[in-house]
mmCIF file of C-alpha atoms in Angstrom:
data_model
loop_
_atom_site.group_PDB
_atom_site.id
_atom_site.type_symbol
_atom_site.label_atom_id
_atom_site.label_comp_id
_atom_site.label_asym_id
_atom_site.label_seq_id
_atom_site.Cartn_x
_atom_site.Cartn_y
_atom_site.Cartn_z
ATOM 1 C CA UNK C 1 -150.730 -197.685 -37.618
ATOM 2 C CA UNK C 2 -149.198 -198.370 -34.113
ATOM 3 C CA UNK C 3 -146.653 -196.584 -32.510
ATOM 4 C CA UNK C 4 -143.037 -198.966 -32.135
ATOM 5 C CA UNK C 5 -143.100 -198.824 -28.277
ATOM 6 C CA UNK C 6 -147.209 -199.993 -29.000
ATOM 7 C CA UNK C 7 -147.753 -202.712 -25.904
ATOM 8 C CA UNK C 8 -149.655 -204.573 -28.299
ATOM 9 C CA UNK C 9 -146.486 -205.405 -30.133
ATOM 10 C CA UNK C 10 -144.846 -207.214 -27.881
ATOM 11 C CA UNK C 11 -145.266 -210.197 -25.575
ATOM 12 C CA UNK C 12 -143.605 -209.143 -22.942
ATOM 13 C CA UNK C 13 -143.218 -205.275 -21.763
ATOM 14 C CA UNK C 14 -140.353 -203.194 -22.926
ATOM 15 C CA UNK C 15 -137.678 -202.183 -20.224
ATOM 16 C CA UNK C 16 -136.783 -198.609 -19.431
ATOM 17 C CA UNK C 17 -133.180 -199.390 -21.627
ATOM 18 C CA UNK C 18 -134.839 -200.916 -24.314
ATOM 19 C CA UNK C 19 -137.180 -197.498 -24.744
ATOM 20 C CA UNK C 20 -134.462 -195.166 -24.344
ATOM 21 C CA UNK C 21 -132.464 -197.546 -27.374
ATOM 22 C CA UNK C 22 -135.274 -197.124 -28.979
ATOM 23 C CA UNK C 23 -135.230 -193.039 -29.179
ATOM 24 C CA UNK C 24 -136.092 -192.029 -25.646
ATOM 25 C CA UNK C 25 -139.491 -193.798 -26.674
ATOM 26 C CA UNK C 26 -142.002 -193.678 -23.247
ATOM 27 C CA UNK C 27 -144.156 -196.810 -23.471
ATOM 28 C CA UNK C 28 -146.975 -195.275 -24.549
ATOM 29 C CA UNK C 29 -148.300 -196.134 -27.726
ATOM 30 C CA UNK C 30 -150.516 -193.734 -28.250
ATOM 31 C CA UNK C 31 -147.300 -190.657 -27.798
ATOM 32 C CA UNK C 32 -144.303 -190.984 -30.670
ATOM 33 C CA UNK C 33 -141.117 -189.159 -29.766
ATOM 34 C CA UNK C 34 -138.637 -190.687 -32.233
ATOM 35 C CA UNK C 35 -140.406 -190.743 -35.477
ATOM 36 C CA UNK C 36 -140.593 -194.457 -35.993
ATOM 37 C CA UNK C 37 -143.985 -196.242 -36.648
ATOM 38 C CA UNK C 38 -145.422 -199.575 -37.825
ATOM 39 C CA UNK C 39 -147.353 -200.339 -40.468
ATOM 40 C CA UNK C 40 -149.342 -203.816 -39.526
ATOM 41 C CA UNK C 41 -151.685 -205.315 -42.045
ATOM 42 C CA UNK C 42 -153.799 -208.591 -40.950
ATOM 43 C CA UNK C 43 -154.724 -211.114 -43.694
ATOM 44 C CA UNK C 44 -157.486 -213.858 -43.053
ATOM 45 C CA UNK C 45 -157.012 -216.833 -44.863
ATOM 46 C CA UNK C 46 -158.701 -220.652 -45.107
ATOM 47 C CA UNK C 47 -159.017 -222.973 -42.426
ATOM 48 C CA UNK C 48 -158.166 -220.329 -39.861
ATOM 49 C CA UNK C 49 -155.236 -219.101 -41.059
ATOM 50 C CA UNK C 50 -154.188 -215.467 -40.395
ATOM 51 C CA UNK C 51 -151.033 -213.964 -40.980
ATOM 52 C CA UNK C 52 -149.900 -210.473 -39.797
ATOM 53 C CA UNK C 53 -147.096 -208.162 -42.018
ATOM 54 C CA UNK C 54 -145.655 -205.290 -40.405
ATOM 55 C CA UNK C 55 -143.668 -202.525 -41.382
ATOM 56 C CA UNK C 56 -141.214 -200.411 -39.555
ATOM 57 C CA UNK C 57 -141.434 -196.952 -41.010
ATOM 58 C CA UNK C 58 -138.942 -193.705 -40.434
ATOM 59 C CA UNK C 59 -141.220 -190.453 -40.317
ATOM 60 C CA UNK C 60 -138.764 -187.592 -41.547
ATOM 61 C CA UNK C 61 -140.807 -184.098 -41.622
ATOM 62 C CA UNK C 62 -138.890 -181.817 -43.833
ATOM 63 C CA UNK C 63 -140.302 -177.938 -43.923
ATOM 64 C CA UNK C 64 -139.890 -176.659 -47.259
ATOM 65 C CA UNK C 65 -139.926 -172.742 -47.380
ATOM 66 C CA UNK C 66 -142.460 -170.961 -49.783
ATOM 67 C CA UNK C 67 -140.872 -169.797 -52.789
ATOM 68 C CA UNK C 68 -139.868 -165.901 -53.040
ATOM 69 C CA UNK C 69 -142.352 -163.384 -53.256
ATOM 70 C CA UNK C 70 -141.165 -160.760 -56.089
ATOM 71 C CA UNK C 71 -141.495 -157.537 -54.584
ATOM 72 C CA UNK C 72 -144.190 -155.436 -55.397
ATOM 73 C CA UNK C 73 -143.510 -153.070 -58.233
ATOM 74 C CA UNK C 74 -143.180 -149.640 -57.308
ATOM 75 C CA UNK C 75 -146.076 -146.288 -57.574
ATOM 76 C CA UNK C 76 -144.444 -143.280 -59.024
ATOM 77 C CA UNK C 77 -147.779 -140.811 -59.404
ATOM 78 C CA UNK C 78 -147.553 -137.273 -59.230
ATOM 79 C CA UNK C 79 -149.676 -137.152 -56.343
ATOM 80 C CA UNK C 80 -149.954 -139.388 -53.861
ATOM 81 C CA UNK C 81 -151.948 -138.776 -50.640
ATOM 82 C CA UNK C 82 -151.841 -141.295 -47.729
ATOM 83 C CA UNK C 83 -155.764 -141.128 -47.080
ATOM 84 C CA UNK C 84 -158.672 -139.703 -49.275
ATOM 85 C CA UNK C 85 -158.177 -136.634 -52.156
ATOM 86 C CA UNK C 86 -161.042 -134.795 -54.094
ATOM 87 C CA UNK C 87 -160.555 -133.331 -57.219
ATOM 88 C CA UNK C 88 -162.775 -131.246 -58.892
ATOM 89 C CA UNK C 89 -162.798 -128.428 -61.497
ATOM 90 C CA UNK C 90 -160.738 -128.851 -64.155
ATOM 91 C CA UNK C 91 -156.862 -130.032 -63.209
ATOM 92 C CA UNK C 92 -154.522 -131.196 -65.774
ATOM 93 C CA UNK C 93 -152.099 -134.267 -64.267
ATOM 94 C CA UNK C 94 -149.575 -134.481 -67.124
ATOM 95 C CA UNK C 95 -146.676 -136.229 -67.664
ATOM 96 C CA UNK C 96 -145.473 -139.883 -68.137
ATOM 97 C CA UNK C 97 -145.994 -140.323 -64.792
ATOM 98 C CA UNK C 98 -148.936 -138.026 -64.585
ATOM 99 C CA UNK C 99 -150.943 -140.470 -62.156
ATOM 100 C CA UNK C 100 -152.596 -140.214 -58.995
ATOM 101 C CA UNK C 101 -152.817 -142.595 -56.102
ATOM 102 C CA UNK C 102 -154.500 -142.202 -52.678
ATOM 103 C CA UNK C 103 -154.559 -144.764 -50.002
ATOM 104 C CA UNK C 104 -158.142 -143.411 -49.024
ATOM 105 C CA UNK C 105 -161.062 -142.903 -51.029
ATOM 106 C CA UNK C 106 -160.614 -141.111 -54.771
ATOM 107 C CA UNK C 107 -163.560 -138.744 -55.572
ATOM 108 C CA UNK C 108 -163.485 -137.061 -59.042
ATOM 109 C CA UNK C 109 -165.723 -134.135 -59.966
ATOM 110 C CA UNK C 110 -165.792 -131.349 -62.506
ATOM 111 C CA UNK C 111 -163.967 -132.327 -65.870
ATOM 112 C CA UNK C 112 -160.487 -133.115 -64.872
ATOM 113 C CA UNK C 113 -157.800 -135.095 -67.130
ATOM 114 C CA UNK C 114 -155.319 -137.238 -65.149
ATOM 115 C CA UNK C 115 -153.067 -138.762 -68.203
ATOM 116 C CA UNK C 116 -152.127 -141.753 -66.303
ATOM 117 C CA UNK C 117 -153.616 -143.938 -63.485
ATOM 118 C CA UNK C 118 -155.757 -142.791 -61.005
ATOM 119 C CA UNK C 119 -156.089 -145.681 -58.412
ATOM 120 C CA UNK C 120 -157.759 -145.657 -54.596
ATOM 121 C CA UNK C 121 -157.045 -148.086 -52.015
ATOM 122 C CA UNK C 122 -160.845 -147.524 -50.419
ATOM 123 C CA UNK C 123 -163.634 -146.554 -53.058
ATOM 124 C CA UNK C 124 -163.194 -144.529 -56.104
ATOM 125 C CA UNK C 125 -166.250 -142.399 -57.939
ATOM 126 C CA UNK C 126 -165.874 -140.248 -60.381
ATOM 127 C CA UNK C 127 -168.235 -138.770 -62.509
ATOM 128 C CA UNK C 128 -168.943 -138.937 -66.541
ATOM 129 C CA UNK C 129 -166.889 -135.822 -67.485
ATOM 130 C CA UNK C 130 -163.597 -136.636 -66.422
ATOM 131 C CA UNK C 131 -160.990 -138.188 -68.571
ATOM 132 C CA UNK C 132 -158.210 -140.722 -68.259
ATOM 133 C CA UNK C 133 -155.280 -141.825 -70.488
ATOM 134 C CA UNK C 134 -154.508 -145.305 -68.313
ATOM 135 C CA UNK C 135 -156.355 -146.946 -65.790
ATOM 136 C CA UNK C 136 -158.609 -145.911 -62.381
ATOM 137 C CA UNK C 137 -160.306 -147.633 -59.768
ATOM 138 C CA UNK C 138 -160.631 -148.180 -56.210
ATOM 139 C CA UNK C 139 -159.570 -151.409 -53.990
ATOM 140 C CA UNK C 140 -155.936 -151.126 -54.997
ATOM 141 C CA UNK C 141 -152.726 -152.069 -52.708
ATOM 142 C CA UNK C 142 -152.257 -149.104 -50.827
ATOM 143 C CA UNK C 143 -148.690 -147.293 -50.872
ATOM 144 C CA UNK C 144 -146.039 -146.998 -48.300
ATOM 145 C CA UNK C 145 -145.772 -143.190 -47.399
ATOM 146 C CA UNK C 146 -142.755 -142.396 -45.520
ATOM 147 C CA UNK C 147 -142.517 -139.643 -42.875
ATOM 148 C CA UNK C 148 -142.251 -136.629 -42.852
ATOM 149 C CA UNK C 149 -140.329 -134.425 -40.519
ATOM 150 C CA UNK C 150 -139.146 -131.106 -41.550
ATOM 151 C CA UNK C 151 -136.169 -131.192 -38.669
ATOM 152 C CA UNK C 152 -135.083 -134.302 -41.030
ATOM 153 C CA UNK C 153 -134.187 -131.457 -43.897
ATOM 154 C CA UNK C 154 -132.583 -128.932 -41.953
ATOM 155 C CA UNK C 155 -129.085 -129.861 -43.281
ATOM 156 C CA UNK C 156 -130.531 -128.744 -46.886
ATOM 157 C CA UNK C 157 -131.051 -124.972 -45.819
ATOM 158 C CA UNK C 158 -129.073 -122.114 -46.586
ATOM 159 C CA UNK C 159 -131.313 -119.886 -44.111
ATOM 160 C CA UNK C 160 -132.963 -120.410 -41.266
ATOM 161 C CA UNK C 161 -135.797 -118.434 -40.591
ATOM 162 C CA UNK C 162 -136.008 -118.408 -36.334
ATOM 163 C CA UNK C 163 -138.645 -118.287 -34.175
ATOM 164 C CA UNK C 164 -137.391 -115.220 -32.374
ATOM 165 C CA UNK C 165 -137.223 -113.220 -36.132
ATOM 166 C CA UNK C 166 -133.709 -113.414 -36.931
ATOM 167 C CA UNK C 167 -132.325 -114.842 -40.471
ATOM 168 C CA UNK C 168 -129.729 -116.591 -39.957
ATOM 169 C CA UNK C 169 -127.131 -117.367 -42.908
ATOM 170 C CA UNK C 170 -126.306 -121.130 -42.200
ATOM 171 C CA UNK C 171 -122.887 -121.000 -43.666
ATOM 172 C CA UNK C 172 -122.431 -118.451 -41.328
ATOM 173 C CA UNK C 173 -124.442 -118.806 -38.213
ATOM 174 C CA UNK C 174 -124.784 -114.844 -38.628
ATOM 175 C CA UNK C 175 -127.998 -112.039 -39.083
ATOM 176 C CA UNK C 176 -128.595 -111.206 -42.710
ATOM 177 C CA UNK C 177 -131.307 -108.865 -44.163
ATOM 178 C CA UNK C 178 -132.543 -108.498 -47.547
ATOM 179 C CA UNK C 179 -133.948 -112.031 -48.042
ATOM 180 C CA UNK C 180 -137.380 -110.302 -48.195
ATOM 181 C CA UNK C 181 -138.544 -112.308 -45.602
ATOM 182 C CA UNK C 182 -140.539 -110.390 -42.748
ATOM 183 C CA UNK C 183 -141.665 -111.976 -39.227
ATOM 184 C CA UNK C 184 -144.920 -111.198 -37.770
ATOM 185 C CA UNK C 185 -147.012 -112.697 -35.127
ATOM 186 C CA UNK C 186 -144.621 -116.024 -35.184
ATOM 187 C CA UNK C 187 -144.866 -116.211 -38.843
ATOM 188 C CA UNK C 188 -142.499 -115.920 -41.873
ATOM 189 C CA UNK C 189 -144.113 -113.968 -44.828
ATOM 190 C CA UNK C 190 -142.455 -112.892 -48.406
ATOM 191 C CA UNK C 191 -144.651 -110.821 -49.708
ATOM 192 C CA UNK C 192 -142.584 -108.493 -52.475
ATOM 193 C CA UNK C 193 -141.573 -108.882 -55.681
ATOM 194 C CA UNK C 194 -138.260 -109.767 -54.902
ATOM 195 C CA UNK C 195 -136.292 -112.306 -52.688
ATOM 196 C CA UNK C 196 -132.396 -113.402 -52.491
ATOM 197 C CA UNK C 197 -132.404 -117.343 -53.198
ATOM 198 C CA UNK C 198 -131.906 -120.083 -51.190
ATOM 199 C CA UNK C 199 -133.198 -123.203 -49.082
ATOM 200 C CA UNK C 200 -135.120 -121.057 -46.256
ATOM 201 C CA UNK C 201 -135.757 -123.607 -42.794
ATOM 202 C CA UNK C 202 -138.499 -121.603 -41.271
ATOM 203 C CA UNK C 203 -139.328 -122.328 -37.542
ATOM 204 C CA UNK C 204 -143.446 -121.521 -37.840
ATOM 205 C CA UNK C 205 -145.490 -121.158 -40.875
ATOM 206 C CA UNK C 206 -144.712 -119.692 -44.002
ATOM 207 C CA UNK C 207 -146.538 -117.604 -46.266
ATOM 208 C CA UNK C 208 -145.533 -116.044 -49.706
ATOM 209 C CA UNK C 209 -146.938 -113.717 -51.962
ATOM 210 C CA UNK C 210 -146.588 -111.295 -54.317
ATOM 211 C CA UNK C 211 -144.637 -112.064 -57.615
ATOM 212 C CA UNK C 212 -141.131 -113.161 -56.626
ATOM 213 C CA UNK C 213 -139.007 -114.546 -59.438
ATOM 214 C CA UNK C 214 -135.775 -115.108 -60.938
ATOM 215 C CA UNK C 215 -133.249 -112.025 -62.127
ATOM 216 C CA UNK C 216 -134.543 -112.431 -65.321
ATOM 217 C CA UNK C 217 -137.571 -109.311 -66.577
ATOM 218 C CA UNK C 218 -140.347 -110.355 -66.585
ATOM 219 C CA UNK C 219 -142.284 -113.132 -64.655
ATOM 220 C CA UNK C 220 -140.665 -116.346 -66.453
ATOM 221 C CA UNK C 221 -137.243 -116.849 -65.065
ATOM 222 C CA UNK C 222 -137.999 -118.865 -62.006
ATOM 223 C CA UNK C 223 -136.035 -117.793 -58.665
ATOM 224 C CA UNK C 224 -133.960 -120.858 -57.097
ATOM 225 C CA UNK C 225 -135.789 -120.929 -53.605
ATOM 226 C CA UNK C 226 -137.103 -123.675 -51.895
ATOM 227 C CA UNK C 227 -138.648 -123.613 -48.179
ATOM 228 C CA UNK C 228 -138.699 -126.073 -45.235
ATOM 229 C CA UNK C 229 -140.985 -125.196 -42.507
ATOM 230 C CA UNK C 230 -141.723 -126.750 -38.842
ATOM 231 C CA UNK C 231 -145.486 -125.128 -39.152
ATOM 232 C CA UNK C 232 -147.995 -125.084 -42.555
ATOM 233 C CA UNK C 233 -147.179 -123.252 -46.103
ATOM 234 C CA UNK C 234 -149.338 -120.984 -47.763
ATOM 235 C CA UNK C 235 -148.285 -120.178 -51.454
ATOM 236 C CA UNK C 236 -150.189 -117.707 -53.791
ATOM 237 C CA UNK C 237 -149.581 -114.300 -56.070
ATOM 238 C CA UNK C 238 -147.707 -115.224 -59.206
ATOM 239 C CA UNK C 239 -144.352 -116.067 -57.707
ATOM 240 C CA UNK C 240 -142.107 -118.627 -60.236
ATOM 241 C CA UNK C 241 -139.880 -121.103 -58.178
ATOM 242 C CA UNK C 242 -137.385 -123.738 -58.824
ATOM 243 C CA UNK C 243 -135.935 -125.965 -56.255
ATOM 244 C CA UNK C 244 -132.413 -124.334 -54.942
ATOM 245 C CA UNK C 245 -131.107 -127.512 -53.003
ATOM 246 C CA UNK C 246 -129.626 -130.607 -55.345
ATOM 247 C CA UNK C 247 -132.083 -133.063 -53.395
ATOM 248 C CA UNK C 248 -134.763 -131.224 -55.916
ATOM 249 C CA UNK C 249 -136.564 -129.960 -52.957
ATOM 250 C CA UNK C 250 -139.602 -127.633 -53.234
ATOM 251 C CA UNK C 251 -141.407 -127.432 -49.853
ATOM 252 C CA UNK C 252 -141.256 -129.947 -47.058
ATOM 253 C CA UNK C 253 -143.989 -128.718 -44.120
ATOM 254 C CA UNK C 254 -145.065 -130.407 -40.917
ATOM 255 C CA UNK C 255 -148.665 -128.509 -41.548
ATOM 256 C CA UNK C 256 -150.739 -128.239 -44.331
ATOM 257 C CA UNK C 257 -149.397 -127.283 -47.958
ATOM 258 C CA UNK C 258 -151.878 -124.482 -49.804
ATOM 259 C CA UNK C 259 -151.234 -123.192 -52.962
ATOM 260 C CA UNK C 260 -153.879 -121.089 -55.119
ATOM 261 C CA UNK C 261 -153.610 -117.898 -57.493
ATOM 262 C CA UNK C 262 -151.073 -118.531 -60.506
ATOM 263 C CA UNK C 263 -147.383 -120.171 -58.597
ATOM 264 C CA UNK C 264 -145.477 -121.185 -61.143
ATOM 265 C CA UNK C 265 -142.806 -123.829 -59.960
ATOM 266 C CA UNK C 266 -140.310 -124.319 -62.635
ATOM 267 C CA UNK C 267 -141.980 -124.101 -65.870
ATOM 268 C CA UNK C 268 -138.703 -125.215 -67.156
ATOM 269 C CA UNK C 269 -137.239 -128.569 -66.879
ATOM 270 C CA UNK C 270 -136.348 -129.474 -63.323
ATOM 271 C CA UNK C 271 -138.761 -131.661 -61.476
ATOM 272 C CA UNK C 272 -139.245 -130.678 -57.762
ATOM 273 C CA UNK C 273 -140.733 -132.461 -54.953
ATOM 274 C CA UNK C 274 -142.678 -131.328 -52.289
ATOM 275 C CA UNK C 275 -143.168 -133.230 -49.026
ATOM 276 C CA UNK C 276 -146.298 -132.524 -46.694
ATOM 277 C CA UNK C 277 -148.071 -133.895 -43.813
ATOM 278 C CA UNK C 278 -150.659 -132.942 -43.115
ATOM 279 C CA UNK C 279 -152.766 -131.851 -45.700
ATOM 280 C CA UNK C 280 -152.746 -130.527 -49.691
ATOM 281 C CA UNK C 281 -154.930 -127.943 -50.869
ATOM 282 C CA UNK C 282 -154.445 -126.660 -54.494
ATOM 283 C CA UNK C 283 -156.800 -124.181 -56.105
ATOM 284 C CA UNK C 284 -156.480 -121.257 -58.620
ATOM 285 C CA UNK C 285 -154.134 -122.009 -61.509
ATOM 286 C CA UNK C 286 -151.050 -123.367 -60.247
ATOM 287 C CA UNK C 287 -148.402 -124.549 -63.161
ATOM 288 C CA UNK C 288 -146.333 -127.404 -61.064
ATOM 289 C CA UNK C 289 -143.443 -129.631 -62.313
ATOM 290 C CA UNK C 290 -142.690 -132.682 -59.849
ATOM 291 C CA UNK C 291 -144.365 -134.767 -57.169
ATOM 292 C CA UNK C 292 -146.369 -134.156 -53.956
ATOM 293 C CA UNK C 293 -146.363 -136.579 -51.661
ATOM 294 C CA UNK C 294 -148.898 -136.149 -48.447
ATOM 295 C CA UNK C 295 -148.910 -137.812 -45.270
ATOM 296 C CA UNK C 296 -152.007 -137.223 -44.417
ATOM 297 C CA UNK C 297 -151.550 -136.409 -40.460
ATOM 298 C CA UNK C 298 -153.967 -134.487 -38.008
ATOM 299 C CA UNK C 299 -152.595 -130.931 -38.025
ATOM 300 C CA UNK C 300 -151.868 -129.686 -35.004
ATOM 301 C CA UNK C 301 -151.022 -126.015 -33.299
ATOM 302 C CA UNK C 302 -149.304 -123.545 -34.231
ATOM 303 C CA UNK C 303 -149.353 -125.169 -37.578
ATOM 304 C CA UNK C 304 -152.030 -123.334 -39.448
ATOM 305 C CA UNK C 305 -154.965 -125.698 -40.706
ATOM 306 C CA UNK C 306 -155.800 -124.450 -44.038
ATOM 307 C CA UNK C 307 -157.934 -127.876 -45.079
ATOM 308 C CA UNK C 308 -158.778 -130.636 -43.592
ATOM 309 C CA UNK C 309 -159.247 -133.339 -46.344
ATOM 310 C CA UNK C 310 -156.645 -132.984 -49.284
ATOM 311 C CA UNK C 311 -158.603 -131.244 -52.510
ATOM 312 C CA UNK C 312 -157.560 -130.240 -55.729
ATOM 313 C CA UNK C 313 -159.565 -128.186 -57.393
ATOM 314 C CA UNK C 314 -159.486 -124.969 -60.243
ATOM 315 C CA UNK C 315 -156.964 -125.310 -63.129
ATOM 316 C CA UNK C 316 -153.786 -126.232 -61.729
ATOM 317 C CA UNK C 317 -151.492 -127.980 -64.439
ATOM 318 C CA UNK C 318 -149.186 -130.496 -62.316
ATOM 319 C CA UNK C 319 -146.121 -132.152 -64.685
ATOM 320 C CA UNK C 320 -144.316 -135.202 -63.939
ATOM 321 C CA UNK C 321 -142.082 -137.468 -65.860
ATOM 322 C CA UNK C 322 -140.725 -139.441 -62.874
ATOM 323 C CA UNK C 323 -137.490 -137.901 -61.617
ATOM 324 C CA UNK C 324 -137.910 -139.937 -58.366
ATOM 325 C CA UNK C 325 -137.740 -142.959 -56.672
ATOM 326 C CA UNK C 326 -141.372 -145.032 -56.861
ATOM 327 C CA UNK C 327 -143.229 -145.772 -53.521
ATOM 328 C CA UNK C 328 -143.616 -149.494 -52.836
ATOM 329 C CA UNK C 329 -146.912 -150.877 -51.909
ATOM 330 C CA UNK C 330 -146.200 -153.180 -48.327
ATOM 331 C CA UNK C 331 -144.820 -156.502 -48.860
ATOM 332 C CA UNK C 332 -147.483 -159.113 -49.307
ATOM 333 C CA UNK C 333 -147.140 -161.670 -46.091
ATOM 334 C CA UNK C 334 -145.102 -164.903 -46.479
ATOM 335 C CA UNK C 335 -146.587 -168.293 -47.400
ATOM 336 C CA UNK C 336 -146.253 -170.448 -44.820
ATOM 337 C CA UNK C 337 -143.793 -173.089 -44.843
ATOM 338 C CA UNK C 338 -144.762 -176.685 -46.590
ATOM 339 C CA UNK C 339 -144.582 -179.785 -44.807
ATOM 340 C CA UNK C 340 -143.427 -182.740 -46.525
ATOM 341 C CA UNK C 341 -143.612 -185.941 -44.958
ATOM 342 C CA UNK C 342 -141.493 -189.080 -46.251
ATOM 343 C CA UNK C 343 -142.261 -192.620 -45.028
ATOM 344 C CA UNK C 344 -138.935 -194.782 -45.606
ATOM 345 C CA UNK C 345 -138.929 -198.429 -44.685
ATOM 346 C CA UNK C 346 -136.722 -199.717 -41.793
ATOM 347 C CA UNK C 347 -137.712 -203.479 -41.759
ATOM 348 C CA UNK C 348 -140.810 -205.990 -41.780
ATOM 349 C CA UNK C 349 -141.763 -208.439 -39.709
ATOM 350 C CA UNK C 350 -144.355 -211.139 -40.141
ATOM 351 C CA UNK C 351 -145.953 -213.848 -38.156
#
């Protein structure tokens, strides 16, 4: 295989306006620039005799793009933690969606019952007394996690809970009293038995106890109250919750999310969501409908650091059916393109 603009070819050298006819060729046989080669065969035959056949041949590179990658189907578990989660004691994931997925490692203790999947991007161990209604493992695809920024929500609130100890009604932009929230050292508490609903922003942490619930007697009617916080949340007492916004959010916190004694968040039929991240911690016996989603960030001051390693443990009962959007796993790189190369013949010559 020579190149057309080979010296070998020819008998006498090629001028400057021949190479440039030919393709801006440079009289070097061993450089093509125009795609053109020949083909030369030599055949010996008697007495002597040899006869040479060459071909011109067009080179025509054509990059043929990979065919579509299908999108990766999407992870709609009730908890999913962008790093490692232990769970021990005796939770109760329920739900058609009652899964788990962390992008971490997955460790399983106690006697736990996670109806779905319960998948780990790094290494999964649980041990014999645990039980599962799908599938579980570790090495998975781990899961996009978005952000999470509690400034993001602010348009959601009803109340904002400043850092100075004022509540402000949003609708307003004036002092109210009677939410039941009181301000201490920086932080927002509800402590009573009682609290007006809402979407409370809270600039600092947040901490509620006590058995707040809906108007209802009793401690069943859940109260339509949802909080957003720039610091951690600390939930425990028997309070029963619902979300109040129509985005079906429960908390949203730039700390850690803790939640122990007996919170009941809607035993009813709306699924909330709850959006954390840093860290989850979930002890006591919880009855949660919805999805927590953890980001899985360092905490950092004045956020108060209540864990740091997401756990589950005691016998919280966490419900979800799916009311949300999945989380995709990344996109799977492209294929490269594929080179096909097609030879067509421009002439022969033989001598």
């Amino acid at each position: 295989i020579l190149d057309d603009d080979d010296p070998s070819l020819y008998t006498t050298a090629l001028t400057a306006a021949q190479l440039v006819a030919m393709g801006n060729e440079n009289g070097n046989g061993f450089v093509n620039t125009n795609q053109r080669l020949v083909l030369q065969t030599t055949g010996f035959g008697p007495r002597g005799t040899t006869v040479i056949i060459r071909r011109i041949l067009s080179s025509i590179d054509t990059s043929v793009p990979p065919p579509p990658v299908p999108p990766p189907a999407p992870i709609n578990a009730a908890i999913v933690v962008d790093g490692s989660l232990q769970i021990s004691g005796n939770p109760n994931i329920n739900g058609n969606n009652g899964s788990v997925q962390a992008n971490g490692n997955l460790t399983i203790n106690g006697t736990p019952t996670v109806t779905q999947n319960a998948f780990a991007s790094g290494n999964f161990s649980a041990n014999a007394g645990w039980t599962s209604g799908g599938s579980f493992g570790g090495g998975q695809p781990t899961v996009t996690v978005p952000a999470v920024n509690a400034a993001d929500y602010q348009y959601l609130a009803t109340h904002r809970l400043t850092a100075a100890g004022d509540v402000i009604l949003v609708a307003t932009g004036l002092a109210v009293a009677g939410t039941g929230w009181t301000f201490s050292g920086g932080d927002w508490s509800l402590s009573g038995n009682t609290a007006a609903a809402g979407t409370y922003y809270v600039e600092g942490n947040a901490k509620v106890s006590g058995n707040p619930n809906g108007p209802l007697p009793g401690n069943s009617d859940p109260l339509a109250l949802s909080i957003i916080a720039t610091g951690s949340i600390e939930v425990s007492g028997n309070p029963t919750f619902t979300p109040q916004n129509n985005a079906l959010y429960q908390f949203i916190t730039d700390g850690d999310l803790k939640m122990s004694g007996n919170v009941d968040i809607d035993p009813t039929t709306v699924e909330g969501q709850s959006l954390v991240r840093n860290q989850l911690m979930i002890s006591g016996n919880p009855d949660i409908r919805g999805r927590i989603i953890v980001k899985n960030l360092p905490t950092i001051s004045p956020a108060t650091d209540h864990v740091v390693s997401s756990v589950i443990s005691g016998r919280p009962v966490i419900t979800y059916n799916g009311s949300f959007a999945g989380l995709s796993p990344p996109a799977p790189p492209s294929a490269p393109p594929t080179i096909v190369y097609t030879n067509d013949v421009l002439g022969w010559i033989e001598s």
